[in-house]
mmCIF file of C-alpha atoms and ligand atoms in Angstrom:
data_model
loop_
_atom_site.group_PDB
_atom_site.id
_atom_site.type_symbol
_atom_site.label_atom_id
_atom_site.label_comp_id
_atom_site.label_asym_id
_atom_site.label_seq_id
_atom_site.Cartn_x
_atom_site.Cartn_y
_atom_site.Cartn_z
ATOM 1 C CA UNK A 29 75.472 340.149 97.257
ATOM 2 C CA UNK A 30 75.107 340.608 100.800
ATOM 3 C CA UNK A 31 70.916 339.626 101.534
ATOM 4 C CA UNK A 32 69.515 341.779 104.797
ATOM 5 C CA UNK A 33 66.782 341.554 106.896
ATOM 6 C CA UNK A 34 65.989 344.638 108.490
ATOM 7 C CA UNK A 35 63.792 344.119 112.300
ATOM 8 C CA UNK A 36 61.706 347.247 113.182
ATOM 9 C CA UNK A 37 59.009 348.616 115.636
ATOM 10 C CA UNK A 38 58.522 351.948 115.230
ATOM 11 C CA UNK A 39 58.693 354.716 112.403
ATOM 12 C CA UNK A 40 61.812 353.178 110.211
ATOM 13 C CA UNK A 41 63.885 356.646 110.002
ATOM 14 C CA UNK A 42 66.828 354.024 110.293
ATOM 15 C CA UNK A 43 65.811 351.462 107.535
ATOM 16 C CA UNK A 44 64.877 354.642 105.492
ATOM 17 C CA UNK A 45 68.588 355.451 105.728
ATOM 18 C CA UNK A 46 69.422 352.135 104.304
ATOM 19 C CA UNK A 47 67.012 352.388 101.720
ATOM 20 C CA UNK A 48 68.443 355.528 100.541
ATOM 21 C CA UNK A 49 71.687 354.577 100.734
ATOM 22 C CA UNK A 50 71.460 351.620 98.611
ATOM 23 C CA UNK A 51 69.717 354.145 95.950
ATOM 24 C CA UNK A 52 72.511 356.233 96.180
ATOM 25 C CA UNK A 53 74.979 353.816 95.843
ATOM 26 C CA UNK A 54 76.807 354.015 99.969
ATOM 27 C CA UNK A 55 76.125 350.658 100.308
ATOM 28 C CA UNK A 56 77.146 348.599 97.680
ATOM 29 C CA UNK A 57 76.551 345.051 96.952
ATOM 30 C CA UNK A 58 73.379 344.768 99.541
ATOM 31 C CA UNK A 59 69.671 344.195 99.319
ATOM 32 C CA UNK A 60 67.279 343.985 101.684
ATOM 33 C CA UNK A 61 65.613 341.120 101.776
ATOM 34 C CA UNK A 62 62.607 341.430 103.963
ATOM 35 C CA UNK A 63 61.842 343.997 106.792
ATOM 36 C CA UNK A 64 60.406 342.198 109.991
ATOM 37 C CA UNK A 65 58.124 343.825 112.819
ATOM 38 C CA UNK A 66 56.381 343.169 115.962
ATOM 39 C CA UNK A 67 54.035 346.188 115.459
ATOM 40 C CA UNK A 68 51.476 345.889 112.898
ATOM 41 C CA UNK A 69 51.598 349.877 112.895
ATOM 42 C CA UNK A 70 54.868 350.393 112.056
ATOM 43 C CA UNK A 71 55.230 353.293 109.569
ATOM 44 C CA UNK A 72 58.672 350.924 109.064
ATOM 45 C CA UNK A 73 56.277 348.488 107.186
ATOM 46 C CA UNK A 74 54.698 350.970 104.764
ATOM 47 C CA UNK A 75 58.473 352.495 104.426
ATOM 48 C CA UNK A 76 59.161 348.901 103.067
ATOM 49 C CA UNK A 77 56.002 348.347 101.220
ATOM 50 C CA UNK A 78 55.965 351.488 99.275
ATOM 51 C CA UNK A 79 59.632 350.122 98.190
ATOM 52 C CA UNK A 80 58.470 346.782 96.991
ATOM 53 C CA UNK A 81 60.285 344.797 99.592
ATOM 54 C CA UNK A 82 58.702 342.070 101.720
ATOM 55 C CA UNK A 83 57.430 343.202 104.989
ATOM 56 C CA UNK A 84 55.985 341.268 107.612
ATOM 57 C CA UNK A 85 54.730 341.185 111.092
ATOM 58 C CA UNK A 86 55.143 338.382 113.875
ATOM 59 C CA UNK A 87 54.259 339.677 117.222
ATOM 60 C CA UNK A 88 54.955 337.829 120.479
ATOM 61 C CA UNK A 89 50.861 338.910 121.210
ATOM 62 C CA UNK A 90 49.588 336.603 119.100
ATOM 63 C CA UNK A 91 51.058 333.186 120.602
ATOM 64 C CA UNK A 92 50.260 331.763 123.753
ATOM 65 C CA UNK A 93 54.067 330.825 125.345
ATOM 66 C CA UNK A 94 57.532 333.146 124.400
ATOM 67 C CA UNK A 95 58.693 329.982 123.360
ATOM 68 C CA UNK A 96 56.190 329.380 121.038
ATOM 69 C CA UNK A 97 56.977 332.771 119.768
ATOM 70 C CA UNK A 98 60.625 332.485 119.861
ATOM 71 C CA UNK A 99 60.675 329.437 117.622
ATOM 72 C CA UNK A 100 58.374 330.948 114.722
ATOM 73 C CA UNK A 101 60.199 334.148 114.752
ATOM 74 C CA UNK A 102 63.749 332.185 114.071
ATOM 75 C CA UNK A 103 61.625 329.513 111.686
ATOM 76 C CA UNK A 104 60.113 333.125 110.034
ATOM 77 C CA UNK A 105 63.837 334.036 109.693
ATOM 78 C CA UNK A 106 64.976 331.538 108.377
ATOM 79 C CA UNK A 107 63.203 330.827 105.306
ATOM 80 C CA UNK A 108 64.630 334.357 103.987
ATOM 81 C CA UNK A 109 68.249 332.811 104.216
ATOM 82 C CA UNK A 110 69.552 336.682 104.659
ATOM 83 C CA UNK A 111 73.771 337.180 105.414
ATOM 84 C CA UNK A 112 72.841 339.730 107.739
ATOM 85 C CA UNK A 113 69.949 341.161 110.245
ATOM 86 C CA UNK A 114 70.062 344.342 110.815
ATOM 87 C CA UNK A 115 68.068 345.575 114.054
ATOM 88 C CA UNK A 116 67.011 349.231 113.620
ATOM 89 C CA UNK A 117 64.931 350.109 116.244
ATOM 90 C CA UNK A 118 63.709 346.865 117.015
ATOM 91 C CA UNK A 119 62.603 346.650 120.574
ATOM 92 C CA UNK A 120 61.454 343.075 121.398
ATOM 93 C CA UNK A 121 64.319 340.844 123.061
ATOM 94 C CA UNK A 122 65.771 338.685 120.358
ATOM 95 C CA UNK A 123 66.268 334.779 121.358
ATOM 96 C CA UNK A 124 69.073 333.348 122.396
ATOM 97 C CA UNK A 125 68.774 330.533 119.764
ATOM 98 C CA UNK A 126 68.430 333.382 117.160
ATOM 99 C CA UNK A 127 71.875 334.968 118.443
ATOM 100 C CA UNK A 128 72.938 331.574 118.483
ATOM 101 C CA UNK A 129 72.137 330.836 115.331
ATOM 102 C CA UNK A 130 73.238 333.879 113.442
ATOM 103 C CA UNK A 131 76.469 334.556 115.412
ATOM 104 C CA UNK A 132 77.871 337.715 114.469
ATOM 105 C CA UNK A 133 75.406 338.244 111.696
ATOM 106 C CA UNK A 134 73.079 340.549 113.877
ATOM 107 C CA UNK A 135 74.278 344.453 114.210
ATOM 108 C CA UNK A 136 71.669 347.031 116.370
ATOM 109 C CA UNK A 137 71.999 350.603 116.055
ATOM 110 C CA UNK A 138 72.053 351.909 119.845
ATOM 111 C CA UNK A 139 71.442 355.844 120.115
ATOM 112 C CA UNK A 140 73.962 356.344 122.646
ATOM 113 C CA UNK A 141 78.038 356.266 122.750
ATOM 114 C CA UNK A 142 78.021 352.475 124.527
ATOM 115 C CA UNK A 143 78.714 351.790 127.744
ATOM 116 C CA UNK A 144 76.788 354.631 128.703
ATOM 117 C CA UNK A 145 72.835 354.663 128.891
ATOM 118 C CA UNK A 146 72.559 351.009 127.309
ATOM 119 C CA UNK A 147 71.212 347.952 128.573
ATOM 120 C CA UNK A 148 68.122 346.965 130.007
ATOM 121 C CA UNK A 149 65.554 350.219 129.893
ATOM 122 C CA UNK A 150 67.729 352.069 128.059
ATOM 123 C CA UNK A 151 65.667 352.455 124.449
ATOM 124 C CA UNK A 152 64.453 355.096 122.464
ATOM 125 C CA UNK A 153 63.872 358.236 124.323
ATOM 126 C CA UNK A 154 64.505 357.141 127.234
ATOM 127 C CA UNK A 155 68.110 356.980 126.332
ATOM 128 C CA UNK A 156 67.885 360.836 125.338
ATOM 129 C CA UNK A 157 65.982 361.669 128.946
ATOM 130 C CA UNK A 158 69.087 359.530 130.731
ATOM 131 C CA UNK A 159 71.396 361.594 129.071
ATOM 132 C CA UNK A 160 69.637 364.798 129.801
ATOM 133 C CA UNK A 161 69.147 364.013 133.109
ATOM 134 C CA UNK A 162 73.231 363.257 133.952
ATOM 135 C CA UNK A 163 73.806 366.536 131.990
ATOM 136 C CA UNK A 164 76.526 364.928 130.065
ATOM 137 C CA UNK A 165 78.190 367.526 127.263
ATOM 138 C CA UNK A 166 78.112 364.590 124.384
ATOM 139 C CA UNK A 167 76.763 361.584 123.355
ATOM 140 C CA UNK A 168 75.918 360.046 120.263
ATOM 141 C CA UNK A 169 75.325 356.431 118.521
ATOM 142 C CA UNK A 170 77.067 352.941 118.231
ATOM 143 C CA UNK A 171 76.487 349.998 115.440
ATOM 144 C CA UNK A 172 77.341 347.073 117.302
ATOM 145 C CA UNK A 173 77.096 342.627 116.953
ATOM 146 C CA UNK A 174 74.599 341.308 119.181
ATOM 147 C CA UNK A 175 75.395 338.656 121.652
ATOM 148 C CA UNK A 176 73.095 337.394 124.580
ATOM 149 C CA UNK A 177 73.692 340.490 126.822
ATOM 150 C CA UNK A 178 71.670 343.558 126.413
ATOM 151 C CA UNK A 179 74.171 346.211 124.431
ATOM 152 C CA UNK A 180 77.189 344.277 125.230
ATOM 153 C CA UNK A 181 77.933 342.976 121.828
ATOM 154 C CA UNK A 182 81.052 343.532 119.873
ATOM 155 C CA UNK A 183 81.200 347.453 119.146
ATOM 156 C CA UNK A 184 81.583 348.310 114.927
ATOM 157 C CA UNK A 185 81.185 351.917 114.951
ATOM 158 C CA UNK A 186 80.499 355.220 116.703
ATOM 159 C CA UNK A 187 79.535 358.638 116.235
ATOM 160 C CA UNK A 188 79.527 361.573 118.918
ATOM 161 C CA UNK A 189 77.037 364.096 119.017
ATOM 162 C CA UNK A 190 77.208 367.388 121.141
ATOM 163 C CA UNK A 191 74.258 367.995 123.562
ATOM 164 C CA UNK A 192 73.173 371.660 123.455
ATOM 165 C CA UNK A 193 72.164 373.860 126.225
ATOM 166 C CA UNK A 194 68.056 373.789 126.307
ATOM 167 C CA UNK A 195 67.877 370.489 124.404
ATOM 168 C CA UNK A 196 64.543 368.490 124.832
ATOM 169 C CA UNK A 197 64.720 364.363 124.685
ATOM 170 C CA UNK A 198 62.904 364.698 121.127
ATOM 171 C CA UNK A 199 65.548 367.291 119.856
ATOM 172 C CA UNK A 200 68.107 365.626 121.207
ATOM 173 C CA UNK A 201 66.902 362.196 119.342
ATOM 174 C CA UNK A 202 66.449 363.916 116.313
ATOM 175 C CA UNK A 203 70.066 365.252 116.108
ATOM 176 C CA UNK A 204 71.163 361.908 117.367
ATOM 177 C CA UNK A 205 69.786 360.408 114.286
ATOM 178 C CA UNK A 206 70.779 363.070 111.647
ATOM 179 C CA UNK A 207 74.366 363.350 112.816
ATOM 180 C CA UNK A 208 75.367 359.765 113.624
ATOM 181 C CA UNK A 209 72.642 357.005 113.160
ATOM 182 C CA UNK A 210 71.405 357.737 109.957
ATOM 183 C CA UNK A 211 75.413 357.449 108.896
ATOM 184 C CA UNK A 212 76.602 355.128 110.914
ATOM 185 C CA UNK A 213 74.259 352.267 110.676
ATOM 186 C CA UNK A 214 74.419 352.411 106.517
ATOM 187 C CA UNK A 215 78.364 352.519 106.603
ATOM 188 C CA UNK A 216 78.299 349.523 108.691
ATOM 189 C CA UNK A 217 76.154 347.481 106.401
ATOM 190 C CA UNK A 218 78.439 348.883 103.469
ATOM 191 C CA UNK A 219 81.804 347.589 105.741
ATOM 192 C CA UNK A 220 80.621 344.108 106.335
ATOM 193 C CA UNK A 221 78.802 343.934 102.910
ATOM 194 C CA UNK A 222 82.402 344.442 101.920
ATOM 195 C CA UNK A 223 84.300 341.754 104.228
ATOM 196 C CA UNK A 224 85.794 344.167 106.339
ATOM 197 C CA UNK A 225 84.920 343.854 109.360
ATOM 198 C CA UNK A 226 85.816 340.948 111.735
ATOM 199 C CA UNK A 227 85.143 339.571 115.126
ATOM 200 C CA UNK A 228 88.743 338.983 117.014
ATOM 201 C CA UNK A 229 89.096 338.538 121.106
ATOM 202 C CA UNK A 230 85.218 339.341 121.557
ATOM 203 C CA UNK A 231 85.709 343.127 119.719
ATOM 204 C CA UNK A 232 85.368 343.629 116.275
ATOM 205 C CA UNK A 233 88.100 344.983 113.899
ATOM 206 C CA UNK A 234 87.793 346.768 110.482
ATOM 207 C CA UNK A 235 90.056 346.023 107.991
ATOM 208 C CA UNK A 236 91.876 348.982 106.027
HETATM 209 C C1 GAR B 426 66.409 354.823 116.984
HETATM 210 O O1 GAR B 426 66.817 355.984 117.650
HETATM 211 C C2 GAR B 426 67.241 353.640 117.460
HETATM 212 O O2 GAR B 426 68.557 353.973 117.723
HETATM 213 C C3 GAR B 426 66.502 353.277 118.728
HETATM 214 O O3 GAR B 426 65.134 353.386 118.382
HETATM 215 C C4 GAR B 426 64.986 354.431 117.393
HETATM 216 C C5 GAR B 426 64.182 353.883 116.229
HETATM 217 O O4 GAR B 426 63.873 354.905 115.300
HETATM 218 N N1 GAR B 426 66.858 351.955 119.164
HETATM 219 C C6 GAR B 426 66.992 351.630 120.447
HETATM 220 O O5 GAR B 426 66.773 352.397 121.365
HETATM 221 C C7 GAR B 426 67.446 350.200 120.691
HETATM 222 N N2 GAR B 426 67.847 350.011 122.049
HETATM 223 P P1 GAR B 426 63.439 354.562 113.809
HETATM 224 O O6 GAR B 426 62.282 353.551 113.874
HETATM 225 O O7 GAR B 426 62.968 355.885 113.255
HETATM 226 O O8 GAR B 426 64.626 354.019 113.063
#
């Protein structure tokens, strides 16, 4: 059984997709062990709740030092003693002695086809403005391993998406999700869950 922790900030459309899919059987052999924000807010933690899985806050707000921070949130982490963390819209830096520390156990789901409008600034809408604003014809979404850089992790999976003429940044978003996030970041859970997928070179292969 392949234990998760799922990291959110926002409204949890993306753990919702792994909830579902674990219902309905896409991802097999997985179960999330606790969901983890830095927003009290987070519609993500009533997703969770109303579930009956763990969820819990830590927010960098409420210590005095990132340090101080960084250490709790790994400590916090670590008691859970979860295969995999799964970042779905989780938009506070994670620490370099958390990627150390869980080395190719840490996939984000980036709503853009990486190398384009990633990295530092690129997140949430903004990536859909970017896009909008080079008037490229496609885009989409990539699942990818997390390493110190900021998007430059080992790429799993990715799914284009057409832009449309007239699209806004929220409609854009929204098809982004439907069409490749919400599909992309369960079937990568369901490939590792599964032992398929491998880091070789610095780029990750999936096994047949
Ligand atoms: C998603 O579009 C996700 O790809 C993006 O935040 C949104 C969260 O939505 N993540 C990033 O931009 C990370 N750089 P959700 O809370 O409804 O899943």
């Amino acid at each position: 059984m392949l234990k998760i922790a799922v990291l959110v900030s926002g409204g949890g459309t993306n753990l919702q997709a792994i909830m579902d899919a674990i219902d309905a059987g896409k991802i097999h052999n997985t179960e999330i062990s606790v969901v983890i924000s830095n927003n009290p807010g987070a519609y993500a933690l009533e997703r969770a709740k109303n579930k009956g899985i763990e969820a819990v806050c830590i927010s960098p707000k409420d210590y005095d030092t990132r340090d101080e921070f960084n250490g709790e949130f790994l400590r916090k982490l670590d008691t859970y003693q979860v295969d995999l963390v799964v970042l779905a819209g989780f938009l506070v830096v994670i620490p370099p002695e958390m990627i150390a520390s869980y080395r190719n156990r840490i996939i984000n789901i980036h709503p853009s086809l990486i190398p384009s409008f990633c990295g530092t600034g690129y997140y949430g809408l903004k990536v859909h403005e970017g896009v909008l604003e080079r008037g490229v014809k496609v885009t989409g979404a990539t699942v990818h391993f997390v390493d110190e850089g900021t998007d430059t992790g080992p790429i799993i999976l990715q799914k284009s998406v057409e832009v449309q003429q007239g699209d806004t940044p929220k409609a854009l978003q929204q098809r982004v999700m439907e069409q490749a996030e919400w599909q992309i970041l369960p079937q990568a859970i369901d490939l590792i869950a599964a032992g398929k997928v491998s880091v070789v070179d610095g780029k990750a292969v999936i096994a047949d």
